[in-house]
mmCIF file of C-alpha atoms in Angstrom:
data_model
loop_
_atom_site.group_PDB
_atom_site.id
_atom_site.type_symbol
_atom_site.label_atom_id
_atom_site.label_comp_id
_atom_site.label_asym_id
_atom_site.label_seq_id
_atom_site.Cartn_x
_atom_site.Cartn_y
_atom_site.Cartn_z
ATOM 1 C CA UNK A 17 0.000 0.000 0.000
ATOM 2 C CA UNK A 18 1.176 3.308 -0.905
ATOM 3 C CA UNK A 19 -0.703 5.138 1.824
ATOM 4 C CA UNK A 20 -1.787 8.328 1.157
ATOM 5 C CA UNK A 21 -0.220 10.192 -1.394
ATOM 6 C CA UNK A 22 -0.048 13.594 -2.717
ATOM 7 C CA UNK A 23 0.469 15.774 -5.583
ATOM 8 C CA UNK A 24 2.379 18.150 -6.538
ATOM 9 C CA UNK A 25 5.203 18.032 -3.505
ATOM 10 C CA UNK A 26 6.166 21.358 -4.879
ATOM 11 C CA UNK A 27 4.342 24.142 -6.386
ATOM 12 C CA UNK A 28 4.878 27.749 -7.243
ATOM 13 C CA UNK A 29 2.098 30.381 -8.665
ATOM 14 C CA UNK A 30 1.348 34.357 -9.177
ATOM 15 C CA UNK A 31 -1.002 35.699 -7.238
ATOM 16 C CA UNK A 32 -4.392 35.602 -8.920
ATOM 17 C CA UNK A 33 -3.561 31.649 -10.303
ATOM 18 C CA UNK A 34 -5.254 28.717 -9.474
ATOM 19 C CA UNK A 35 -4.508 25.140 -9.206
ATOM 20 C CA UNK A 36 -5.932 21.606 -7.743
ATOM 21 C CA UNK A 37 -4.049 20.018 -5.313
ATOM 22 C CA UNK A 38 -4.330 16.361 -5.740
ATOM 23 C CA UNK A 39 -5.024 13.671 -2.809
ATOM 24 C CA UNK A 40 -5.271 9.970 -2.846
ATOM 25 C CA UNK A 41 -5.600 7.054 -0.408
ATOM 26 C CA UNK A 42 -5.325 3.323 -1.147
ATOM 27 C CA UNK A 43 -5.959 2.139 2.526
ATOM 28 C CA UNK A 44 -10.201 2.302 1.632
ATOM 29 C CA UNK A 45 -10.907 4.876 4.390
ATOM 30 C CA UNK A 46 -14.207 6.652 4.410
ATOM 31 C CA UNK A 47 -12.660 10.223 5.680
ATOM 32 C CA UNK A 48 -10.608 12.507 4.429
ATOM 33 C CA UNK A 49 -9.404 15.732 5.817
ATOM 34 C CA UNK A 50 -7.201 19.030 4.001
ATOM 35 C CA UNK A 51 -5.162 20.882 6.487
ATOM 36 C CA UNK A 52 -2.583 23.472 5.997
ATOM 37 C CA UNK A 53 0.536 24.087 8.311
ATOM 38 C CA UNK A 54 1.683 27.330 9.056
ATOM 39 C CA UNK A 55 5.054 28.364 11.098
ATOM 40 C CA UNK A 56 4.676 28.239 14.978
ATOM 41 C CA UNK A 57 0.678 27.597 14.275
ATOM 42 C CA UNK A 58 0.460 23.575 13.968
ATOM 43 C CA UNK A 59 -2.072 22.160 11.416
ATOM 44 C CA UNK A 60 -5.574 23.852 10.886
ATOM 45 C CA UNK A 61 -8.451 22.075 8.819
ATOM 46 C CA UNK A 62 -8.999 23.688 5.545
ATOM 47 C CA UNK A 63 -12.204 20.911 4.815
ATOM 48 C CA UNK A 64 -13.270 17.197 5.194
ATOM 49 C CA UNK A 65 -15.012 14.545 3.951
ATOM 50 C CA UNK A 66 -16.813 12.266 6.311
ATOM 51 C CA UNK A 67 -17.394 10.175 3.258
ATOM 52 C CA UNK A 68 -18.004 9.748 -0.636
ATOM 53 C CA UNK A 69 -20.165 12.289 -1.698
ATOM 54 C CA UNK A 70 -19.755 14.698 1.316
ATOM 55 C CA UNK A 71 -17.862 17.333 2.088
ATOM 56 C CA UNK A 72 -18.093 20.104 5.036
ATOM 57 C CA UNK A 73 -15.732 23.078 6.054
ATOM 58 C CA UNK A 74 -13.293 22.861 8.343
ATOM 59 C CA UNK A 75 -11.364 25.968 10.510
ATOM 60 C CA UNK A 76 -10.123 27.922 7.555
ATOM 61 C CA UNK A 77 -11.668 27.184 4.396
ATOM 62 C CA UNK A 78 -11.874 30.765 2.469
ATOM 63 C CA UNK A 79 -10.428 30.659 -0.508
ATOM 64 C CA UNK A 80 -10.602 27.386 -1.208
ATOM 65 C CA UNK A 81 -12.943 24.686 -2.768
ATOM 66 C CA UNK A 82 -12.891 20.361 -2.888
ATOM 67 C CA UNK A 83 -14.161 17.880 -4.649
ATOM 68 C CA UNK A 84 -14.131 14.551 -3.145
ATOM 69 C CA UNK A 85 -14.267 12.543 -6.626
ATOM 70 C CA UNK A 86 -14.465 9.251 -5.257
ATOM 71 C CA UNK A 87 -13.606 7.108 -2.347
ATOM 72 C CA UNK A 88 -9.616 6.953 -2.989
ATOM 73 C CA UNK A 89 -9.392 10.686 -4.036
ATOM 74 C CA UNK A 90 -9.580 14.365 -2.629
ATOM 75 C CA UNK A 91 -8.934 17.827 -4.616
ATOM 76 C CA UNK A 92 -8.207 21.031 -2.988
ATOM 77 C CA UNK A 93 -8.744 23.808 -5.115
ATOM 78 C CA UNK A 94 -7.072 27.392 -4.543
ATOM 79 C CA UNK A 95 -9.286 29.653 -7.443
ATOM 80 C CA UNK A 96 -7.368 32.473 -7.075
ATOM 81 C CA UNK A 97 -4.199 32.171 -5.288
ATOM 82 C CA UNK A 98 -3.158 34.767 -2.516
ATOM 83 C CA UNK A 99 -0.008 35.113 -0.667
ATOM 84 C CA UNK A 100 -1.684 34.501 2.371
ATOM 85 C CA UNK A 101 -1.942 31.028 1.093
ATOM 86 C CA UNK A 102 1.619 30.447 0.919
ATOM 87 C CA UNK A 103 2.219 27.194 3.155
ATOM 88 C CA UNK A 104 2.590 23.422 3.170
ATOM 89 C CA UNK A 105 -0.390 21.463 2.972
ATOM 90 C CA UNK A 106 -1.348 17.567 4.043
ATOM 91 C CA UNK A 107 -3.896 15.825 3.434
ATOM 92 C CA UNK A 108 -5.254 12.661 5.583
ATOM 93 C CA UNK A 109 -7.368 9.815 5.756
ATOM 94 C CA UNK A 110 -8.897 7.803 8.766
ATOM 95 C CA UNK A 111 -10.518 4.724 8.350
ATOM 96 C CA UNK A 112 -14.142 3.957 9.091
ATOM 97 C CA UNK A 113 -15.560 2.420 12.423
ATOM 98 C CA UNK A 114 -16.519 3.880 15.598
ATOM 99 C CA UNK A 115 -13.268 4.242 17.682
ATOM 100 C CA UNK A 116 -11.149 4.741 15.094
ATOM 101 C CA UNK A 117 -9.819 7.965 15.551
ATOM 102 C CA UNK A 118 -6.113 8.177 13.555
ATOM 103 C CA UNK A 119 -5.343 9.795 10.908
ATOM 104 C CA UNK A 120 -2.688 9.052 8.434
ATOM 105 C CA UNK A 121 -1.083 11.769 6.529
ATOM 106 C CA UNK A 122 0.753 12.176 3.554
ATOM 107 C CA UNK A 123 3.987 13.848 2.616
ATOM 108 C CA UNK A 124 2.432 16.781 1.912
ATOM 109 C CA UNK A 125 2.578 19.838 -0.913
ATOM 110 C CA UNK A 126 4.680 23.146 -0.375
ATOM 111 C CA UNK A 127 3.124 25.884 -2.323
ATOM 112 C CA UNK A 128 4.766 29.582 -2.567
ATOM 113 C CA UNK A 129 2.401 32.660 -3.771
ATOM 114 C CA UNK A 130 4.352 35.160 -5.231
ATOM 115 C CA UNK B 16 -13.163 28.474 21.090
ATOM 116 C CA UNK B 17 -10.820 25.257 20.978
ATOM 117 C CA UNK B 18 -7.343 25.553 21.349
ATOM 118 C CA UNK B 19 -4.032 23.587 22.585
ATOM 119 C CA UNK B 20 -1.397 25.034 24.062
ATOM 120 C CA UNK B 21 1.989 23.402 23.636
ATOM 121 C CA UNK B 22 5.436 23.546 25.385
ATOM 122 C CA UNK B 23 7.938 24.242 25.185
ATOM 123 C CA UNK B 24 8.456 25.387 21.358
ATOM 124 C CA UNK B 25 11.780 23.789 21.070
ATOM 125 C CA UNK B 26 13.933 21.365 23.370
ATOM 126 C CA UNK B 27 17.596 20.370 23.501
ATOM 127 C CA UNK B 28 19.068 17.282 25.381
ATOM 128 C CA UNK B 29 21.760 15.238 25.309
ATOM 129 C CA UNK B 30 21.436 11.811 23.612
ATOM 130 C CA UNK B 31 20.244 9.257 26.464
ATOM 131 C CA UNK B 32 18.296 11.881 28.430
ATOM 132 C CA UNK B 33 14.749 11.964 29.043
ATOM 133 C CA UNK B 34 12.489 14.496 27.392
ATOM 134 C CA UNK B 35 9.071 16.159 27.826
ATOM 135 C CA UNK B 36 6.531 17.997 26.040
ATOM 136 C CA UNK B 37 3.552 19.120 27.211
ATOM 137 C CA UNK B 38 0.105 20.244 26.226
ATOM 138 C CA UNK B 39 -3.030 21.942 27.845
ATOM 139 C CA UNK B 40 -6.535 21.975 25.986
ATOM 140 C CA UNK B 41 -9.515 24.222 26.500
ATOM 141 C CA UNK B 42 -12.218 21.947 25.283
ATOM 142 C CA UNK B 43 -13.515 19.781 28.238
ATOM 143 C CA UNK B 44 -15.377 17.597 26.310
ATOM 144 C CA UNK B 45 -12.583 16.343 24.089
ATOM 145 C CA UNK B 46 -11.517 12.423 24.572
ATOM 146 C CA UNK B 47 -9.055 11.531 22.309
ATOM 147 C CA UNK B 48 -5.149 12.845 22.581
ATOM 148 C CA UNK B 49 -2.796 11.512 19.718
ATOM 149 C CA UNK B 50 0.806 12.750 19.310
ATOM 150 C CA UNK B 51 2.481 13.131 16.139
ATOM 151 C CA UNK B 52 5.908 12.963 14.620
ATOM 152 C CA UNK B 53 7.328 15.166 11.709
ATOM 153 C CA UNK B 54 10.372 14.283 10.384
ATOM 154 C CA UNK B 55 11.712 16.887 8.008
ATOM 155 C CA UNK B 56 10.087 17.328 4.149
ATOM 156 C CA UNK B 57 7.899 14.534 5.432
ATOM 157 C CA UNK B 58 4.063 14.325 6.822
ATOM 158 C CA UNK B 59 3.227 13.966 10.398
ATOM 159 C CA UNK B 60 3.078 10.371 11.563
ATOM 160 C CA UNK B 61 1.467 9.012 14.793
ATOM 161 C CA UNK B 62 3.318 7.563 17.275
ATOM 162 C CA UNK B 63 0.909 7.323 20.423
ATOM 163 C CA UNK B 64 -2.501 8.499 21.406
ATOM 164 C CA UNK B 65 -4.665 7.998 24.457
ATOM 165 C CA UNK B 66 -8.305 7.749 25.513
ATOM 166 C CA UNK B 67 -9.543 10.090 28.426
ATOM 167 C CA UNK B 68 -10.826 6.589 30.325
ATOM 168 C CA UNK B 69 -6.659 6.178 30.855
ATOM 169 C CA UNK B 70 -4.377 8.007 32.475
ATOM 170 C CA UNK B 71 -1.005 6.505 31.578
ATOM 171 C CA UNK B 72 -0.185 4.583 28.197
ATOM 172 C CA UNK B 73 3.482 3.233 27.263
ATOM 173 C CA UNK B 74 5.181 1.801 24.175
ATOM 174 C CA UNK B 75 8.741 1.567 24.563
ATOM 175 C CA UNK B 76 10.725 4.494 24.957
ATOM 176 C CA UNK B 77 7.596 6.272 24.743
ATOM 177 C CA UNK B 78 4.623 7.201 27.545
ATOM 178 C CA UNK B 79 1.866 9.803 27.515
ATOM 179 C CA UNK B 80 -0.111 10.531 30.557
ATOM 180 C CA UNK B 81 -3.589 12.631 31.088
ATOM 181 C CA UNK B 82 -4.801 14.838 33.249
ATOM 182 C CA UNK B 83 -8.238 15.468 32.827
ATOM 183 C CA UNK B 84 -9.082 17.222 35.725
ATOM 184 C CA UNK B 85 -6.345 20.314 34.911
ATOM 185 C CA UNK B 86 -6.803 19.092 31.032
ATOM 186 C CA UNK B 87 -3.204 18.405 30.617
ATOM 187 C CA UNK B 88 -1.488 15.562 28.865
ATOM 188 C CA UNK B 89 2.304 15.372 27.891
ATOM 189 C CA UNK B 90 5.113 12.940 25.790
ATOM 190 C CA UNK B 91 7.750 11.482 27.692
ATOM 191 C CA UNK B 92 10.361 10.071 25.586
ATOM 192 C CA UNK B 93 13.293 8.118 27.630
ATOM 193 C CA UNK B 94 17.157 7.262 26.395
ATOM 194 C CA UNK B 95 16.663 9.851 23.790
ATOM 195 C CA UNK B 96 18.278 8.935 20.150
ATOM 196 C CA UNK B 97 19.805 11.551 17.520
ATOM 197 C CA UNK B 98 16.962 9.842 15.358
ATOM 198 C CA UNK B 99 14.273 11.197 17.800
ATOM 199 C CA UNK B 100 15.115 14.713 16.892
ATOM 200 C CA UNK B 101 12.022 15.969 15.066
ATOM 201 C CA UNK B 102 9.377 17.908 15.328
ATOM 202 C CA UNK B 103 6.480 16.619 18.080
ATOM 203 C CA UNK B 104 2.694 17.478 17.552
ATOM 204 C CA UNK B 105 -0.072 17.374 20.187
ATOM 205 C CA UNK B 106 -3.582 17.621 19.175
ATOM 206 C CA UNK B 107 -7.117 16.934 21.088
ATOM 207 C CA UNK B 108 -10.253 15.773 19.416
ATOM 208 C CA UNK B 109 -14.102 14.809 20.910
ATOM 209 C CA UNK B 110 -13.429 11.324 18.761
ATOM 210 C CA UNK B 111 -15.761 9.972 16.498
ATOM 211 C CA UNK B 112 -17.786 8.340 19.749
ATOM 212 C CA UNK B 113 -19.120 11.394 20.042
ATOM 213 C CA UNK B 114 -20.508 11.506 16.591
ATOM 214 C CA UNK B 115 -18.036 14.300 14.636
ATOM 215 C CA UNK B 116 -15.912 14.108 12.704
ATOM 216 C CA UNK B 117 -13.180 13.774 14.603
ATOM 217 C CA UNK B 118 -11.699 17.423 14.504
ATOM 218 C CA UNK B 119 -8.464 17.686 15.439
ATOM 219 C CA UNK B 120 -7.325 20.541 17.065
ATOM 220 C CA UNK B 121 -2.882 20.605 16.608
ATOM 221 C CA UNK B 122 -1.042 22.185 18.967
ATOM 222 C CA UNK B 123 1.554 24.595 17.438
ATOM 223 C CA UNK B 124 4.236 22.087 17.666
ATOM 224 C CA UNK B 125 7.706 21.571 19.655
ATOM 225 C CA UNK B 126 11.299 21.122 17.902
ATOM 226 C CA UNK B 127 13.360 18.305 19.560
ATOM 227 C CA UNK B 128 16.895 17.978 19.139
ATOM 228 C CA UNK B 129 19.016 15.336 20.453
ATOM 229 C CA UNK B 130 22.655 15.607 19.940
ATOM 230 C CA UNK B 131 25.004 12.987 20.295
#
Protein backbone atom coordinates (compact mmCIF):
# COMPACT_ATOMS: atom_id res chain seq x y z
CA UNK A 1 0.00 0.00 0.00
CA UNK A 2 1.18 3.31 -0.90
CA UNK A 3 -0.70 5.14 1.82
CA UNK A 4 -1.79 8.33 1.16
CA UNK A 5 -0.22 10.19 -1.39
CA UNK A 6 -0.05 13.59 -2.72
CA UNK A 7 0.47 15.77 -5.58
CA UNK A 8 2.38 18.15 -6.54
CA UNK A 9 5.20 18.03 -3.51
CA UNK A 10 6.17 21.36 -4.88
CA UNK A 11 4.34 24.14 -6.39
CA UNK A 12 4.88 27.75 -7.24
CA UNK A 13 2.10 30.38 -8.66
CA UNK A 14 1.35 34.36 -9.18
CA UNK A 15 -1.00 35.70 -7.24
CA UNK A 16 -4.39 35.60 -8.92
CA UNK A 17 -3.56 31.65 -10.30
CA UNK A 18 -5.25 28.72 -9.47
CA UNK A 19 -4.51 25.14 -9.21
CA UNK A 20 -5.93 21.61 -7.74
CA UNK A 21 -4.05 20.02 -5.31
CA UNK A 22 -4.33 16.36 -5.74
CA UNK A 23 -5.02 13.67 -2.81
CA UNK A 24 -5.27 9.97 -2.85
CA UNK A 25 -5.60 7.05 -0.41
CA UNK A 26 -5.33 3.32 -1.15
CA UNK A 27 -5.96 2.14 2.53
CA UNK A 28 -10.20 2.30 1.63
CA UNK A 29 -10.91 4.88 4.39
CA UNK A 30 -14.21 6.65 4.41
CA UNK A 31 -12.66 10.22 5.68
CA UNK A 32 -10.61 12.51 4.43
CA UNK A 33 -9.40 15.73 5.82
CA UNK A 34 -7.20 19.03 4.00
CA UNK A 35 -5.16 20.88 6.49
CA UNK A 36 -2.58 23.47 6.00
CA UNK A 37 0.54 24.09 8.31
CA UNK A 38 1.68 27.33 9.06
CA UNK A 39 5.05 28.36 11.10
CA UNK A 40 4.68 28.24 14.98
CA UNK A 41 0.68 27.60 14.27
CA UNK A 42 0.46 23.58 13.97
CA UNK A 43 -2.07 22.16 11.42
CA UNK A 44 -5.57 23.85 10.89
CA UNK A 45 -8.45 22.08 8.82
CA UNK A 46 -9.00 23.69 5.54
CA UNK A 47 -12.20 20.91 4.82
CA UNK A 48 -13.27 17.20 5.19
CA UNK A 49 -15.01 14.55 3.95
CA UNK A 50 -16.81 12.27 6.31
CA UNK A 51 -17.39 10.17 3.26
CA UNK A 52 -18.00 9.75 -0.64
CA UNK A 53 -20.16 12.29 -1.70
CA UNK A 54 -19.76 14.70 1.32
CA UNK A 55 -17.86 17.33 2.09
CA UNK A 56 -18.09 20.10 5.04
CA UNK A 57 -15.73 23.08 6.05
CA UNK A 58 -13.29 22.86 8.34
CA UNK A 59 -11.36 25.97 10.51
CA UNK A 60 -10.12 27.92 7.56
CA UNK A 61 -11.67 27.18 4.40
CA UNK A 62 -11.87 30.77 2.47
CA UNK A 63 -10.43 30.66 -0.51
CA UNK A 64 -10.60 27.39 -1.21
CA UNK A 65 -12.94 24.69 -2.77
CA UNK A 66 -12.89 20.36 -2.89
CA UNK A 67 -14.16 17.88 -4.65
CA UNK A 68 -14.13 14.55 -3.15
CA UNK A 69 -14.27 12.54 -6.63
CA UNK A 70 -14.47 9.25 -5.26
CA UNK A 71 -13.61 7.11 -2.35
CA UNK A 72 -9.62 6.95 -2.99
CA UNK A 73 -9.39 10.69 -4.04
CA UNK A 74 -9.58 14.37 -2.63
CA UNK A 75 -8.93 17.83 -4.62
CA UNK A 76 -8.21 21.03 -2.99
CA UNK A 77 -8.74 23.81 -5.12
CA UNK A 78 -7.07 27.39 -4.54
CA UNK A 79 -9.29 29.65 -7.44
CA UNK A 80 -7.37 32.47 -7.08
CA UNK A 81 -4.20 32.17 -5.29
CA UNK A 82 -3.16 34.77 -2.52
CA UNK A 83 -0.01 35.11 -0.67
CA UNK A 84 -1.68 34.50 2.37
CA UNK A 85 -1.94 31.03 1.09
CA UNK A 86 1.62 30.45 0.92
CA UNK A 87 2.22 27.19 3.15
CA UNK A 88 2.59 23.42 3.17
CA UNK A 89 -0.39 21.46 2.97
CA UNK A 90 -1.35 17.57 4.04
CA UNK A 91 -3.90 15.83 3.43
CA UNK A 92 -5.25 12.66 5.58
CA UNK A 93 -7.37 9.82 5.76
CA UNK A 94 -8.90 7.80 8.77
CA UNK A 95 -10.52 4.72 8.35
CA UNK A 96 -14.14 3.96 9.09
CA UNK A 97 -15.56 2.42 12.42
CA UNK A 98 -16.52 3.88 15.60
CA UNK A 99 -13.27 4.24 17.68
CA UNK A 100 -11.15 4.74 15.09
CA UNK A 101 -9.82 7.96 15.55
CA UNK A 102 -6.11 8.18 13.55
CA UNK A 103 -5.34 9.80 10.91
CA UNK A 104 -2.69 9.05 8.43
CA UNK A 105 -1.08 11.77 6.53
CA UNK A 106 0.75 12.18 3.55
CA UNK A 107 3.99 13.85 2.62
CA UNK A 108 2.43 16.78 1.91
CA UNK A 109 2.58 19.84 -0.91
CA UNK A 110 4.68 23.15 -0.38
CA UNK A 111 3.12 25.88 -2.32
CA UNK A 112 4.77 29.58 -2.57
CA UNK A 113 2.40 32.66 -3.77
CA UNK A 114 4.35 35.16 -5.23
CA UNK B 1 -13.16 28.47 21.09
CA UNK B 2 -10.82 25.26 20.98
CA UNK B 3 -7.34 25.55 21.35
CA UNK B 4 -4.03 23.59 22.59
CA UNK B 5 -1.40 25.03 24.06
CA UNK B 6 1.99 23.40 23.64
CA UNK B 7 5.44 23.55 25.38
CA UNK B 8 7.94 24.24 25.18
CA UNK B 9 8.46 25.39 21.36
CA UNK B 10 11.78 23.79 21.07
CA UNK B 11 13.93 21.36 23.37
CA UNK B 12 17.60 20.37 23.50
CA UNK B 13 19.07 17.28 25.38
CA UNK B 14 21.76 15.24 25.31
CA UNK B 15 21.44 11.81 23.61
CA UNK B 16 20.24 9.26 26.46
CA UNK B 17 18.30 11.88 28.43
CA UNK B 18 14.75 11.96 29.04
CA UNK B 19 12.49 14.50 27.39
CA UNK B 20 9.07 16.16 27.83
CA UNK B 21 6.53 18.00 26.04
CA UNK B 22 3.55 19.12 27.21
CA UNK B 23 0.10 20.24 26.23
CA UNK B 24 -3.03 21.94 27.85
CA UNK B 25 -6.53 21.97 25.99
CA UNK B 26 -9.52 24.22 26.50
CA UNK B 27 -12.22 21.95 25.28
CA UNK B 28 -13.52 19.78 28.24
CA UNK B 29 -15.38 17.60 26.31
CA UNK B 30 -12.58 16.34 24.09
CA UNK B 31 -11.52 12.42 24.57
CA UNK B 32 -9.06 11.53 22.31
CA UNK B 33 -5.15 12.84 22.58
CA UNK B 34 -2.80 11.51 19.72
CA UNK B 35 0.81 12.75 19.31
CA UNK B 36 2.48 13.13 16.14
CA UNK B 37 5.91 12.96 14.62
CA UNK B 38 7.33 15.17 11.71
CA UNK B 39 10.37 14.28 10.38
CA UNK B 40 11.71 16.89 8.01
CA UNK B 41 10.09 17.33 4.15
CA UNK B 42 7.90 14.53 5.43
CA UNK B 43 4.06 14.32 6.82
CA UNK B 44 3.23 13.97 10.40
CA UNK B 45 3.08 10.37 11.56
CA UNK B 46 1.47 9.01 14.79
CA UNK B 47 3.32 7.56 17.27
CA UNK B 48 0.91 7.32 20.42
CA UNK B 49 -2.50 8.50 21.41
CA UNK B 50 -4.67 8.00 24.46
CA UNK B 51 -8.30 7.75 25.51
CA UNK B 52 -9.54 10.09 28.43
CA UNK B 53 -10.83 6.59 30.33
CA UNK B 54 -6.66 6.18 30.85
CA UNK B 55 -4.38 8.01 32.47
CA UNK B 56 -1.01 6.50 31.58
CA UNK B 57 -0.19 4.58 28.20
CA UNK B 58 3.48 3.23 27.26
CA UNK B 59 5.18 1.80 24.17
CA UNK B 60 8.74 1.57 24.56
CA UNK B 61 10.72 4.49 24.96
CA UNK B 62 7.60 6.27 24.74
CA UNK B 63 4.62 7.20 27.54
CA UNK B 64 1.87 9.80 27.52
CA UNK B 65 -0.11 10.53 30.56
CA UNK B 66 -3.59 12.63 31.09
CA UNK B 67 -4.80 14.84 33.25
CA UNK B 68 -8.24 15.47 32.83
CA UNK B 69 -9.08 17.22 35.73
CA UNK B 70 -6.35 20.31 34.91
CA UNK B 71 -6.80 19.09 31.03
CA UNK B 72 -3.20 18.40 30.62
CA UNK B 73 -1.49 15.56 28.86
CA UNK B 74 2.30 15.37 27.89
CA UNK B 75 5.11 12.94 25.79
CA UNK B 76 7.75 11.48 27.69
CA UNK B 77 10.36 10.07 25.59
CA UNK B 78 13.29 8.12 27.63
CA UNK B 79 17.16 7.26 26.40
CA UNK B 80 16.66 9.85 23.79
CA UNK B 81 18.28 8.94 20.15
CA UNK B 82 19.81 11.55 17.52
CA UNK B 83 16.96 9.84 15.36
CA UNK B 84 14.27 11.20 17.80
CA UNK B 85 15.12 14.71 16.89
CA UNK B 86 12.02 15.97 15.07
CA UNK B 87 9.38 17.91 15.33
CA UNK B 88 6.48 16.62 18.08
CA UNK B 89 2.69 17.48 17.55
CA UNK B 90 -0.07 17.37 20.19
CA UNK B 91 -3.58 17.62 19.18
CA UNK B 92 -7.12 16.93 21.09
CA UNK B 93 -10.25 15.77 19.42
CA UNK B 94 -14.10 14.81 20.91
CA UNK B 95 -13.43 11.32 18.76
CA UNK B 96 -15.76 9.97 16.50
CA UNK B 97 -17.79 8.34 19.75
CA UNK B 98 -19.12 11.39 20.04
CA UNK B 99 -20.51 11.51 16.59
CA UNK B 100 -18.04 14.30 14.64
CA UNK B 101 -15.91 14.11 12.70
CA UNK B 102 -13.18 13.77 14.60
CA UNK B 103 -11.70 17.42 14.50
CA UNK B 104 -8.46 17.69 15.44
CA UNK B 105 -7.33 20.54 17.06
CA UNK B 106 -2.88 20.61 16.61
CA UNK B 107 -1.04 22.19 18.97
CA UNK B 108 1.55 24.59 17.44
CA UNK B 109 4.24 22.09 17.67
CA UNK B 110 7.71 21.57 19.65
CA UNK B 111 11.30 21.12 17.90
CA UNK B 112 13.36 18.31 19.56
CA UNK B 113 16.89 17.98 19.14
CA UNK B 114 19.02 15.34 20.45
CA UNK B 115 22.65 15.61 19.94
CA UNK B 116 25.00 12.99 20.30
Amino acid sequence: NAGVTQTPKFQVLKTGQSMTLQCAQDMNHNSMYWYRQDPGMGLRLIYYSASEGTTDKGEVPNGYNVSRLNKREFSLRLESAAPSQTSVYFCASRKPGVGTDTQYFGPGTRLTVL
Amino acid sequence: GENVEQHPSTLSVQEGDSAVIKCTYSDSASNYFPWYKQELGKGPQLIIDIRSNVGEKKDQRIAVTLNKTAKHFSLHITETQPEDSAVYFCAASRGVFSGGYNKLIFGAGTRLAVHP
